[in-house]
Every structure is written in structure tokens, then in C-alpha cells.
CSV table of C-alpha atoms and ligand atoms in Angstrom, one decimal:
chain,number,residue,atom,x,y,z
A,1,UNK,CA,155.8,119.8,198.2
A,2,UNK,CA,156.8,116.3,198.1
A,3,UNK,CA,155.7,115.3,201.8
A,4,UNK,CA,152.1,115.4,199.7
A,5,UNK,CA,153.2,112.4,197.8
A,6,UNK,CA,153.8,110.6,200.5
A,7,UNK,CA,151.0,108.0,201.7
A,8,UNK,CA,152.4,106.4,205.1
A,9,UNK,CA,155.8,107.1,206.6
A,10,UNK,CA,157.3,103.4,207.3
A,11,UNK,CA,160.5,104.6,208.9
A,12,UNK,CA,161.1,107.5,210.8
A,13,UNK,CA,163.7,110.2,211.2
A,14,UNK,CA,164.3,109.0,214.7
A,15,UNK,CA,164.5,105.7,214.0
A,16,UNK,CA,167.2,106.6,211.1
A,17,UNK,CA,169.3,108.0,213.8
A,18,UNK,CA,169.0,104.8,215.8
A,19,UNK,CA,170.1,102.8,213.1
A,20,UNK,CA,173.2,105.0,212.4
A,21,UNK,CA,173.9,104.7,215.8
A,22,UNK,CA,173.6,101.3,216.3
A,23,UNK,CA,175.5,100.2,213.6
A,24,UNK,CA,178.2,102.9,213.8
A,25,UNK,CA,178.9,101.4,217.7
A,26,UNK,CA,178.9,97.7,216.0
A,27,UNK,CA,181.8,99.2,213.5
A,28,UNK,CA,183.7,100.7,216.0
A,29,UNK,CA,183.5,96.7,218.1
A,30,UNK,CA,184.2,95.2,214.7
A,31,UNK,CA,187.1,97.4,213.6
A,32,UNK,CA,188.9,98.3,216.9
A,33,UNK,CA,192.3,100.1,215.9
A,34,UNK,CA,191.7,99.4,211.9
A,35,UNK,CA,191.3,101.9,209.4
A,36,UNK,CA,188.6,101.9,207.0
A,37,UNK,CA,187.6,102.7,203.7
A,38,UNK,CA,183.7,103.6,203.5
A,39,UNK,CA,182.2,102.7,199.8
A,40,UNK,CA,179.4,104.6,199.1
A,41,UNK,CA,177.1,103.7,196.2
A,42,UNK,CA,175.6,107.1,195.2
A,43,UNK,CA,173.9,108.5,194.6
A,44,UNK,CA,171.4,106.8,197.3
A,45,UNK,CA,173.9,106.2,200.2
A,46,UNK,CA,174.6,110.1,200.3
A,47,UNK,CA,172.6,110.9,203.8
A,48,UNK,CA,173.5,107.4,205.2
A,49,UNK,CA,176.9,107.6,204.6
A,50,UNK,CA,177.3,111.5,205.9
A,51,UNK,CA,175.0,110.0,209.3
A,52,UNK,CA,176.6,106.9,210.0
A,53,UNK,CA,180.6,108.3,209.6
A,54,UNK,CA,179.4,110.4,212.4
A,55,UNK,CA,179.4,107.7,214.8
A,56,UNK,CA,182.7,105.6,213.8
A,57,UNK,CA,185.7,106.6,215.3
A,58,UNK,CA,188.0,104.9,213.2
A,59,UNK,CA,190.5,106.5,211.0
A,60,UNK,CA,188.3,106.4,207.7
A,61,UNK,CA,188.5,107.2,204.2
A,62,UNK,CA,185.3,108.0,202.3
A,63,UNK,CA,184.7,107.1,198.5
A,64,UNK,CA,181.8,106.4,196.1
A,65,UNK,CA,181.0,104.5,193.0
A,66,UNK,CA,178.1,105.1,191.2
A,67,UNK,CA,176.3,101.8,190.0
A,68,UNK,CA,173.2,101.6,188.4
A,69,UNK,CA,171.0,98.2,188.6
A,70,UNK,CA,167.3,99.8,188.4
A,71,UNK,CA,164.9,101.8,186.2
A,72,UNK,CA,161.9,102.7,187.9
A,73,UNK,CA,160.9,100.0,189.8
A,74,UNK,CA,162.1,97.1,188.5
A,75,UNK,CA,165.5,95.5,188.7
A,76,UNK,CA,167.3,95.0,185.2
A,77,UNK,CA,169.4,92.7,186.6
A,78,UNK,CA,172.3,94.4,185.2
A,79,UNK,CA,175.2,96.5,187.2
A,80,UNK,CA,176.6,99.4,185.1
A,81,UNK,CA,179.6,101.1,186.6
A,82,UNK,CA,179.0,104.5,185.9
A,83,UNK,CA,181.8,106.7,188.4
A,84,UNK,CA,184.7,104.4,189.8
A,85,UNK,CA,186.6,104.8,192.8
A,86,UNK,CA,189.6,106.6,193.2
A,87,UNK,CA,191.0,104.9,195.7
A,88,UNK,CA,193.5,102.0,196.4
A,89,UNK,CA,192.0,99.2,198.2
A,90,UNK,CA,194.5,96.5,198.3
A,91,UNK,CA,194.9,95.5,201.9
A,92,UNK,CA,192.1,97.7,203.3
A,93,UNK,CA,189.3,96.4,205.4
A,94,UNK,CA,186.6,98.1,203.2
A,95,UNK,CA,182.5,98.7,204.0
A,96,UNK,CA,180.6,99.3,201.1
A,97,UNK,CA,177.2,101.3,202.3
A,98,UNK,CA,174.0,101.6,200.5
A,99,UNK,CA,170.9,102.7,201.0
A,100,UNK,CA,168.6,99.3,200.4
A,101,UNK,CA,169.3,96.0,199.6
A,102,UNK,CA,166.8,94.3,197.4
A,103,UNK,CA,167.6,91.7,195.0
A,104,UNK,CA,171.2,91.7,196.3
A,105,UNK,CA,172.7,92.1,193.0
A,106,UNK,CA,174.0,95.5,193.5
A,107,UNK,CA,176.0,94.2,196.5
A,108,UNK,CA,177.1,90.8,195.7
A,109,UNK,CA,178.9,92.8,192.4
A,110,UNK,CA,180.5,95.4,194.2
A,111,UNK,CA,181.9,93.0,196.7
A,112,UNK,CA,183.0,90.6,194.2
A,113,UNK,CA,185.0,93.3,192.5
A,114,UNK,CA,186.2,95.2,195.3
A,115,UNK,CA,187.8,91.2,196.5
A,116,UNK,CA,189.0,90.9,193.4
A,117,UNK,CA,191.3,94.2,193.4
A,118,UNK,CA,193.0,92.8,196.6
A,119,UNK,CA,191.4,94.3,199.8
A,120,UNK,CA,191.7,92.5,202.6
A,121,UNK,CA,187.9,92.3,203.7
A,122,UNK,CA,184.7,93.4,202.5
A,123,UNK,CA,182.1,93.9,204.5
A,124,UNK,CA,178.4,95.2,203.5
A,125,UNK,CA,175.8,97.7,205.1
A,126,UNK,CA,172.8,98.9,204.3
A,127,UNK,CA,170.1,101.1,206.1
A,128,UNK,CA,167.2,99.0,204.8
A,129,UNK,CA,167.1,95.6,203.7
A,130,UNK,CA,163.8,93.9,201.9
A,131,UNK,CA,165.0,89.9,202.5
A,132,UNK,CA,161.7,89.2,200.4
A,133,UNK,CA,162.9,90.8,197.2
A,134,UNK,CA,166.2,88.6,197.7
A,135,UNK,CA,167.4,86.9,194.5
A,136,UNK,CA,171.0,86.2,194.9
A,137,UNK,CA,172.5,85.1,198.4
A,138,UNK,CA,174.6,87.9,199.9
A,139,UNK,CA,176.3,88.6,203.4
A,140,UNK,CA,175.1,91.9,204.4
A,141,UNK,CA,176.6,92.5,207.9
A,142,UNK,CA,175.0,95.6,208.7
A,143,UNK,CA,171.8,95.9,208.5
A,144,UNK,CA,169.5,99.0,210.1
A,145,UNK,CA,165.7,98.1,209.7
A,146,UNK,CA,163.8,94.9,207.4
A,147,UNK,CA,161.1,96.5,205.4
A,148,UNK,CA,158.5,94.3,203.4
A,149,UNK,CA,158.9,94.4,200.0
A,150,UNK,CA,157.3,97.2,199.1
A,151,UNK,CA,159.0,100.6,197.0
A,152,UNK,CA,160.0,103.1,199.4
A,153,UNK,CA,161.0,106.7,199.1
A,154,UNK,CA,163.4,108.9,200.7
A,155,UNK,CA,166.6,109.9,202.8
A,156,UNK,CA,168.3,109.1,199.4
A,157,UNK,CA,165.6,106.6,198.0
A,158,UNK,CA,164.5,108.0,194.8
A,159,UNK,CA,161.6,107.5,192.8
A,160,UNK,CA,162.6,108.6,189.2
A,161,UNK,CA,165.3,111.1,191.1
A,162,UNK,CA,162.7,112.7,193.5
A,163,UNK,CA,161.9,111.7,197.2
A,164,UNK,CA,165.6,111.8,197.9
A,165,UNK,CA,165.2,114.5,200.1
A,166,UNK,CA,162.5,113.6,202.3
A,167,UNK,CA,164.1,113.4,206.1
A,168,UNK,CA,162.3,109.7,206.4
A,169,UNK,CA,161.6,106.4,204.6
A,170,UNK,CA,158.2,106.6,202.9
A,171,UNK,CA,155.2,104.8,201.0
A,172,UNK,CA,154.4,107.2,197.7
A,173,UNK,CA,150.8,107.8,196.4
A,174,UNK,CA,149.8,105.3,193.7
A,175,UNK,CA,148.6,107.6,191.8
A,176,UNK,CA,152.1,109.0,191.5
A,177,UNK,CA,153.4,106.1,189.8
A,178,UNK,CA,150.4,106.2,187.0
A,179,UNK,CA,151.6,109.9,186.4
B,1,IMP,P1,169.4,95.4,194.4
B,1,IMP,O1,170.6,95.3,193.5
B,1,IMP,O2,168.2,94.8,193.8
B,1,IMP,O3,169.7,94.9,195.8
B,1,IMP,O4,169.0,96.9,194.5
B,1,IMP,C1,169.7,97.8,195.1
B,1,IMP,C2,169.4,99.2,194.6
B,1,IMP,O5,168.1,99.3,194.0
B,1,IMP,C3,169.5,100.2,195.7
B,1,IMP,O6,170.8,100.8,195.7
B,1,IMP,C4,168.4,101.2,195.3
B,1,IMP,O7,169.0,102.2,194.5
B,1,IMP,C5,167.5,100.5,194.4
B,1,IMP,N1,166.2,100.1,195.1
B,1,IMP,C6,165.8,98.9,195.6
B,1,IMP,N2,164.7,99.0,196.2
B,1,IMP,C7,164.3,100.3,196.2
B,1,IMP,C8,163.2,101.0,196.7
B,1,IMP,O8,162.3,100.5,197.4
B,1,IMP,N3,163.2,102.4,196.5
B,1,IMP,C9,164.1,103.0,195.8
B,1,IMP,N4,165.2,102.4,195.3
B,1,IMP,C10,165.3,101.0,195.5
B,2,MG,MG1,171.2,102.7,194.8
């Protein structure tokens, strides 16, 4: 089972649901009587994204682009578009959602690009953000918890494509990363 890989839980399932909350209410403040397109940046914005879309009330659209800056646990410093989007975004007021924010490179990229094909804003949001592992500035307007910068696991955090599916955020084992 892989709760038994798990050494401390550092954010809990209720606490998720807080977040989403929280932030979904800020959206709807932000973005009175605007429609949206939602970005997701799979695949480890897939529970965030389905959670916090339940709270906005906006006429939305939902896409995803799959990026990939990491391999294991360090950051190659590289973003590979993998899976575009399909959609238009010229003129929309766009939120790109993802599950952490670490060095910041992911997101400053994504936004860069998605200005460049025309929208008319572009805002970010994450669940988690680690402002310690920071290494290029970006405006991340949504934010649900700071973590220290450690590796965390779950609700769409992977470890080599496991953990995703653990309801909270947690700590692994370190014997799991000598395997
Ligand atoms: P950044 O480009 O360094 O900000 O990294 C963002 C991406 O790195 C996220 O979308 C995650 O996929 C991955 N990442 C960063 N920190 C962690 C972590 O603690 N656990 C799992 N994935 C992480
Ligand atoms: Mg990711």
C-alpha cells in the first residue's frame, strides 16, 4: 500500500479542501462576470484542477498542457512541451493551475507563452508553493499552503509516477528514494 511509504503527512485532506475553497471564492471576487480558461499542467494538477473548478462559478473552459521540467528530484532546468493545448486563447483571461511551485521555472514559461499567443491576462495558481526552492521571480496569485522545501508526495505529486494517488500531501520514507 503506498500510505506505508509515507513518513509524516504535511498537508491534510481537509486542509486541501480549504485551500480549494478559499481560492476558488478569491476567483469568483477576481473574475466577477468573466469567463475563464483553466490551464492545467498535467499530469500533477489533475485532483486540483477537478477540486478547485468545483468552487468557481464562472463560465470556464478546462484544458491541459503537459510540461515536463524534473527528473526525480531535481530540476533540469529545462521546460519540454510534451501535449499542447487545444484551445484559443487570444483575449481570454486565462489561470494556469499546478500542483507546486518550486524553482518557478515551470510557471514563468507557461505564462510567458500563453502572453505571447495574445490572451488578455494570465494569472497563476498553485496548491503548494516552496518560496525557498525559488530560482526565477514569478507572480503566482494563487497560492493554497507554503511548504519548506522539502519533496512532497501526493494528491498528484509524484515520486517517479507513484504517490499521485494518495488523498494528502506527504513526506516519503528515505529509504524509498535509495530503492
Ligand atoms: P518548478 O518549475 O521548479 O517550479 O517545478 C514545478 C514542477 O516540479 C511541478 O509541476 C512538479 O511537477 C515538480 N515538483 C516540484 N517540487 C516537487 C515535489 O516536492 N514533489 C513532486 N513534484 C515536484
Ligand atoms: Mg508538474
Amino acid at each position: 500500500m503506498v500510505d506505508n511509504d509515507v513518513k509524516r503527512i504535511l498537508v491534510t485532506e481537509d486542509e486541501i479542501h480549504r485551500a480549494c475553497k478559499r481560492i476558488g471564492t478569491q476567483i469568483n471576487k477576481d473574475y466577477k462576470g468573466k469567463e475563464l480558461v483553466i490551464i492545467g499542467l498535467l499530469k500533477g494538477c489533475e485532483p486540483f484542477v477537478s477540486d478547485l473548478v468545483k468552487h468557481v462559478s464562472n463560465f470556464l473552459i478546462t484544458d491541459y498542457m503537459k510540461v515536463k521540467s524534473y527528473v526525480g528530484t531535481q530540476s533540469t532546468g529545462e521546460l519540454l512541451i510534451k501535449n499542447d493545448i487545444d484551445v484559443d486563447v487570444t483575449g481570454k483571461d486565462v489561470i494556469i493551475v499546478d500542483d507546486i511551485c518550486d524553482s518557478g521555472l515551470t510557471l514563468k514559461k507557461v505564462s510567458e507563452l500563453l502572453s505571447t499567443r495574445g490572451a488578455a491576462s494570465v494569472a497563476c495558481c498553485v496548491l503548494l508553493d516552496k518560496p525557498e526552492g525559488r530560482k526565477v521571480e514569478v507572480n503566482i496569485k494563487y497560492v493554497g499552503l507554503d511548504i519548506p522545501n522539502e519533496f512532497v508526495v501526493g494528491y498528484g505529486l509524484d515520486y517517479n509516477g507513484y504517490y499521485r494517488n494518495l488523498p494528502y500531501i506527504g513526506v516519503l520514507k528515505e529509504e524509498i528514494y535509495k530503492k
